[in-house]
Short mmCIF file of C-alpha atoms in Angstrom, two decimals:
data_model
loop_
_atom_site.label_atom_id
_atom_site.label_comp_id
_atom_site.label_asym_id
_atom_site.label_seq_id
_atom_site.Cartn_x
_atom_site.Cartn_y
_atom_site.Cartn_z
CA ALA A 589 103.33 108.28 91.71
CA GLN A 590 102.64 104.59 91.18
CA SER A 591 102.74 102.67 88.02
CA VAL A 592 102.06 98.99 87.37
CA THR A 593 103.20 97.13 84.28
CA GLN A 594 101.78 93.82 83.21
CA LEU A 595 104.16 92.87 80.40
CA ASP A 596 101.81 90.45 78.68
CA SER A 597 98.38 91.43 77.43
CA GLN A 598 97.47 87.83 76.50
CA VAL A 599 98.82 84.49 77.73
CA PRO A 600 97.50 81.35 76.04
CA VAL A 601 98.33 77.96 77.70
CA PHE A 602 97.17 74.50 77.58
CA GLU A 603 95.33 72.87 80.39
CA GLU A 604 97.51 71.44 83.15
CA ALA A 605 100.50 73.50 81.98
CA PRO A 606 102.19 75.92 84.38
CA VAL A 607 101.74 79.62 83.94
CA GLU A 608 103.40 82.79 85.03
CA LEU A 609 101.79 86.22 84.67
CA ARG A 610 104.29 89.00 85.10
CA CYS A 611 103.87 92.23 87.02
CA ASN A 612 106.29 94.98 87.65
CA TYR A 613 105.75 98.15 89.57
CA SER A 614 107.42 101.44 90.33
CA SER A 615 106.92 103.47 93.46
CA SER A 616 108.79 105.97 95.59
CA VAL A 617 107.26 104.55 98.77
CA SER A 618 106.51 101.19 100.25
CA VAL A 619 103.59 99.38 98.74
CA TYR A 620 101.13 96.55 99.17
CA LEU A 621 100.61 94.29 96.28
CA PHE A 622 97.63 92.52 94.96
CA TRP A 623 96.42 90.18 92.19
CA TYR A 624 92.79 90.17 91.16
CA VAL A 625 90.83 88.02 88.78
CA GLN A 626 87.97 89.19 86.63
CA TYR A 627 85.51 86.98 84.83
CA PRO A 628 83.47 88.38 81.97
CA ASN A 629 80.97 91.14 83.04
CA GLN A 630 81.83 90.68 86.63
CA GLY A 631 83.66 92.68 89.32
CA LEU A 632 87.09 91.79 90.74
CA GLN A 633 87.91 88.95 93.02
CA LEU A 634 91.04 89.08 95.26
CA LEU A 635 93.39 86.19 94.46
CA LEU A 636 96.12 87.08 96.93
CA LYS A 637 98.01 90.00 98.44
CA TYR A 638 101.39 90.82 99.87
CA LEU A 639 101.48 93.08 102.85
CA SER A 640 104.61 92.11 104.66
CA GLY A 641 106.60 89.15 105.83
CA SER A 642 107.17 86.14 103.64
CA THR A 643 107.72 87.16 100.08
CA LEU A 644 106.02 84.02 98.85
CA VAL A 645 102.30 84.50 98.98
CA LYS A 646 99.74 81.75 98.41
CA GLY A 647 96.25 82.62 97.32
CA ILE A 648 92.99 80.97 96.31
CA ASN A 649 92.56 78.53 93.43
CA GLY A 650 96.12 77.31 93.66
CA PHE A 651 97.74 80.58 92.72
CA GLU A 652 100.84 81.96 94.34
CA ALA A 653 102.98 85.06 93.81
CA GLU A 654 106.43 86.10 94.91
CA PHE A 655 107.42 89.66 95.83
CA ASN A 656 110.89 90.60 94.64
CA LYS A 657 111.73 94.03 96.02
CA SER A 658 115.00 94.40 94.18
CA GLN A 659 113.36 93.62 90.82
CA THR A 660 110.14 95.48 91.90
CA SER A 661 108.12 92.48 90.69
CA PHE A 662 105.26 90.51 91.88
CA HIS A 663 104.71 87.68 89.37
CA LEU A 664 101.72 85.34 89.60
CA ARG A 665 102.20 81.64 89.13
CA LYS A 666 100.26 78.48 89.02
CA PRO A 667 101.81 75.02 88.53
CA SER A 668 98.85 73.51 86.61
CA VAL A 669 96.02 75.55 85.16
CA HIS A 670 92.51 74.55 84.44
CA ILE A 671 90.06 75.70 81.79
CA SER A 672 88.17 77.43 84.57
CA ASP A 673 91.12 79.78 85.11
CA THR A 674 90.48 81.51 81.87
CA ALA A 675 89.91 85.12 82.94
CA GLU A 676 91.48 88.59 83.06
CA TYR A 677 94.11 89.01 85.74
CA PHE A 678 94.97 92.41 87.21
CA CYS A 679 98.03 93.27 89.31
CA ALA A 680 97.56 96.21 91.65
CA VAL A 681 99.56 98.28 94.19
CA SER A 682 98.52 100.41 97.07
CA GLU A 683 100.70 102.84 99.01
CA VAL A 684 101.48 101.98 102.58
CA GLY A 685 100.16 104.57 105.11
CA ARG A 686 98.52 107.07 103.00
CA GLY A 687 95.75 108.11 105.36
CA SER A 688 92.47 108.88 103.72
CA THR A 689 93.59 107.56 100.41
CA LEU A 690 94.53 104.15 101.82
CA GLY A 691 92.98 101.50 99.81
CA ARG A 692 93.41 103.47 96.55
CA LEU A 693 94.62 100.90 94.03
CA TYR A 694 96.69 101.42 90.95
CA PHE A 695 96.07 98.77 88.42
CA GLY A 696 98.04 97.31 85.58
CA ARG A 697 96.41 96.97 82.17
CA GLY A 698 95.54 93.34 82.87
CA THR A 699 96.56 89.99 81.31
CA GLN A 700 94.00 87.71 79.66
CA LEU A 701 94.81 84.15 80.47
CA THR A 702 93.27 81.65 78.09
CA VAL A 703 93.45 78.01 78.95
CA TRP A 704 92.94 75.61 76.03
CA PRO A 705 92.03 71.98 76.38
CA GLY B 416 84.52 87.75 102.68
CA ALA B 417 82.62 91.01 102.74
CA VAL B 418 79.93 91.63 100.07
CA VAL B 419 79.56 94.72 97.83
CA SER B 420 76.55 94.86 95.66
CA GLN B 421 75.96 97.16 92.70
CA HIS B 422 72.67 97.95 91.12
CA PRO B 423 71.72 97.94 88.29
CA SER B 424 74.10 95.44 86.73
CA TRP B 425 72.96 96.46 83.20
CA VAL B 426 71.39 99.78 82.11
CA ILE B 427 70.57 101.09 78.66
CA CYS B 428 69.46 104.68 78.38
CA LYS B 429 68.93 107.38 75.78
CA SER B 430 71.47 110.08 75.14
CA GLY B 431 70.79 113.08 77.33
CA THR B 432 69.28 111.26 80.24
CA SER B 433 70.76 110.66 83.66
CA VAL B 434 71.57 107.32 85.19
CA LYS B 435 72.12 106.43 88.86
CA ILE B 436 74.21 103.46 89.93
CA GLU B 437 74.15 102.34 93.52
CA CYS B 438 76.89 100.66 95.46
CA ARG B 439 76.10 99.02 98.75
CA SER B 440 78.26 97.24 101.37
CA LEU B 441 75.98 94.56 102.63
CA ASP B 442 77.71 93.25 105.71
CA PHE B 443 80.11 95.89 106.69
CA GLN B 444 80.38 99.73 107.06
CA ALA B 445 82.39 101.34 104.34
CA THR B 446 84.05 104.57 105.30
CA THR B 447 85.60 104.87 101.94
CA MET B 448 84.26 103.83 98.56
CA PHE B 449 85.98 104.08 95.16
CA TRP B 450 84.44 104.34 91.72
CA TYR B 451 86.32 102.88 88.73
CA ARG B 452 85.66 102.95 85.11
CA GLN B 453 86.75 100.16 82.81
CA PHE B 454 86.93 100.34 79.10
CA PRO B 455 86.79 97.14 76.95
CA LYS B 456 89.93 95.16 77.27
CA GLN B 457 91.53 97.81 79.39
CA SER B 458 92.43 98.36 83.05
CA LEU B 459 90.37 100.03 85.75
CA MET B 460 90.66 103.81 85.91
CA LEU B 461 89.94 105.37 89.23
CA MET B 462 87.38 108.11 88.87
CA ALA B 463 86.87 109.28 92.39
CA THR B 464 87.18 108.52 96.05
CA SER B 465 84.35 109.08 98.39
CA ASN B 466 84.30 109.29 102.14
CA GLU B 467 81.08 109.01 104.03
CA GLY B 468 79.65 112.45 104.82
CA SER B 469 82.08 114.49 102.76
CA LYS B 470 82.56 115.51 99.15
CA ALA B 471 84.17 113.11 96.75
CA THR B 472 87.72 113.59 95.54
CA TYR B 473 87.87 113.30 91.81
CA GLU B 474 90.84 112.17 89.77
CA GLN B 475 92.34 114.52 87.30
CA GLY B 476 90.44 114.69 84.10
CA VAL B 477 87.17 113.35 85.57
CA GLU B 478 84.26 115.86 85.24
CA LYS B 479 82.70 116.21 88.74
CA ASP B 480 79.58 117.81 87.29
CA LYS B 481 79.07 114.95 85.01
CA PHE B 482 79.78 112.14 87.35
CA LEU B 483 78.03 112.96 90.69
CA ILE B 484 79.04 110.93 93.56
CA ASN B 485 77.19 110.78 96.88
CA HIS B 486 78.25 108.79 99.88
CA ALA B 487 75.35 109.65 102.25
CA SER B 488 75.70 106.58 104.56
CA LEU B 489 78.31 104.07 105.60
CA THR B 490 76.68 101.43 103.42
CA LEU B 491 75.69 103.29 100.32
CA SER B 492 77.41 105.32 97.62
CA THR B 493 75.81 106.40 94.40
CA LEU B 494 77.27 107.46 91.01
CA THR B 495 75.07 109.54 88.80
CA VAL B 496 76.02 109.98 85.18
CA THR B 497 74.26 113.16 84.14
CA SER B 498 73.26 113.89 80.61
CA ALA B 499 74.80 110.74 79.40
CA HIS B 500 76.29 110.45 75.95
CA PRO B 501 77.48 107.43 74.00
CA GLU B 502 81.05 108.07 75.07
CA ASP B 503 80.03 107.51 78.64
CA SER B 504 79.16 103.86 77.81
CA SER B 505 81.44 101.79 80.00
CA PHE B 506 81.70 99.27 82.82
CA TYR B 507 81.58 101.04 86.18
CA ILE B 508 82.87 99.25 89.20
CA CYS B 509 82.82 100.32 92.83
CA SER B 510 84.80 99.17 95.68
CA ALA B 511 84.60 99.62 99.40
CA ARG B 512 87.05 99.51 102.26
CA SER B 513 85.88 98.58 105.77
CA GLY B 514 86.38 101.31 108.38
CA THR B 515 87.35 98.74 110.94
CA GLY B 516 89.57 96.70 108.75
CA GLY B 517 93.27 96.56 108.92
CA MET B 518 95.33 99.11 107.02
CA SER B 519 96.09 96.74 104.25
CA GLY B 520 94.44 98.59 101.41
CA GLU B 521 92.24 95.53 100.66
CA LEU B 522 89.14 96.41 98.87
CA PHE B 523 85.94 94.56 98.24
CA PHE B 524 84.54 95.07 94.76
CA GLY B 525 81.03 95.22 93.46
CA GLU B 526 79.95 93.20 90.44
CA GLY B 527 80.05 96.17 88.08
CA SER B 528 77.44 98.01 86.17
CA ARG B 529 77.48 98.11 82.39
CA LEU B 530 76.09 101.34 81.05
CA THR B 531 75.10 101.60 77.39
CA VAL B 532 74.04 105.08 76.17
CA LEU B 533 72.24 104.97 72.85
#
């Protein structure tokens, strides 16, 4: 079974400051890793994903994440945040090669990022 | 990217009535669709997985008779909340995976449907 832990439920930062949102996972098989962003009363938008290859993944809106297999982590970072980055961020994992259930995502509880002016 | 549309985005109903939520993939064929439920300030809970033309697979603890899922075509899946009660009030989100896409597990999400049962 998969589990995803987002260690921080809320992260407040000032505009133009760097931010890191933490995500750890546990799995008995190989996984794909994702970060999604959710604005109020909206669905989820994919920020970035790790499938294979380079462990540093760059996504939209200036976000990046690094996959660390030994620490089973996939932390999300942005060097300088904007007020418009205020949203809920979800880390998710999907098992590699699970046939008909491929695409089934296991989500963390989310981290509310609030950027203050 | 691919577009998944949900309708209605907001619905208010009386207790005891049934509500249908539609999830459509607008520019691709979705062989698999997923229905999630999200409580306020919480994560998404997978309710069921539906494959076109077959019965949905429900997660443990989800009442299949209460949450009816139909995936009749490659572009449409519906979730019907039968005999809704206030505790069914929630944000329901669907997602779809392209049948011709890579095996990456990437999903495209709908905008969500907020159900309020009075």
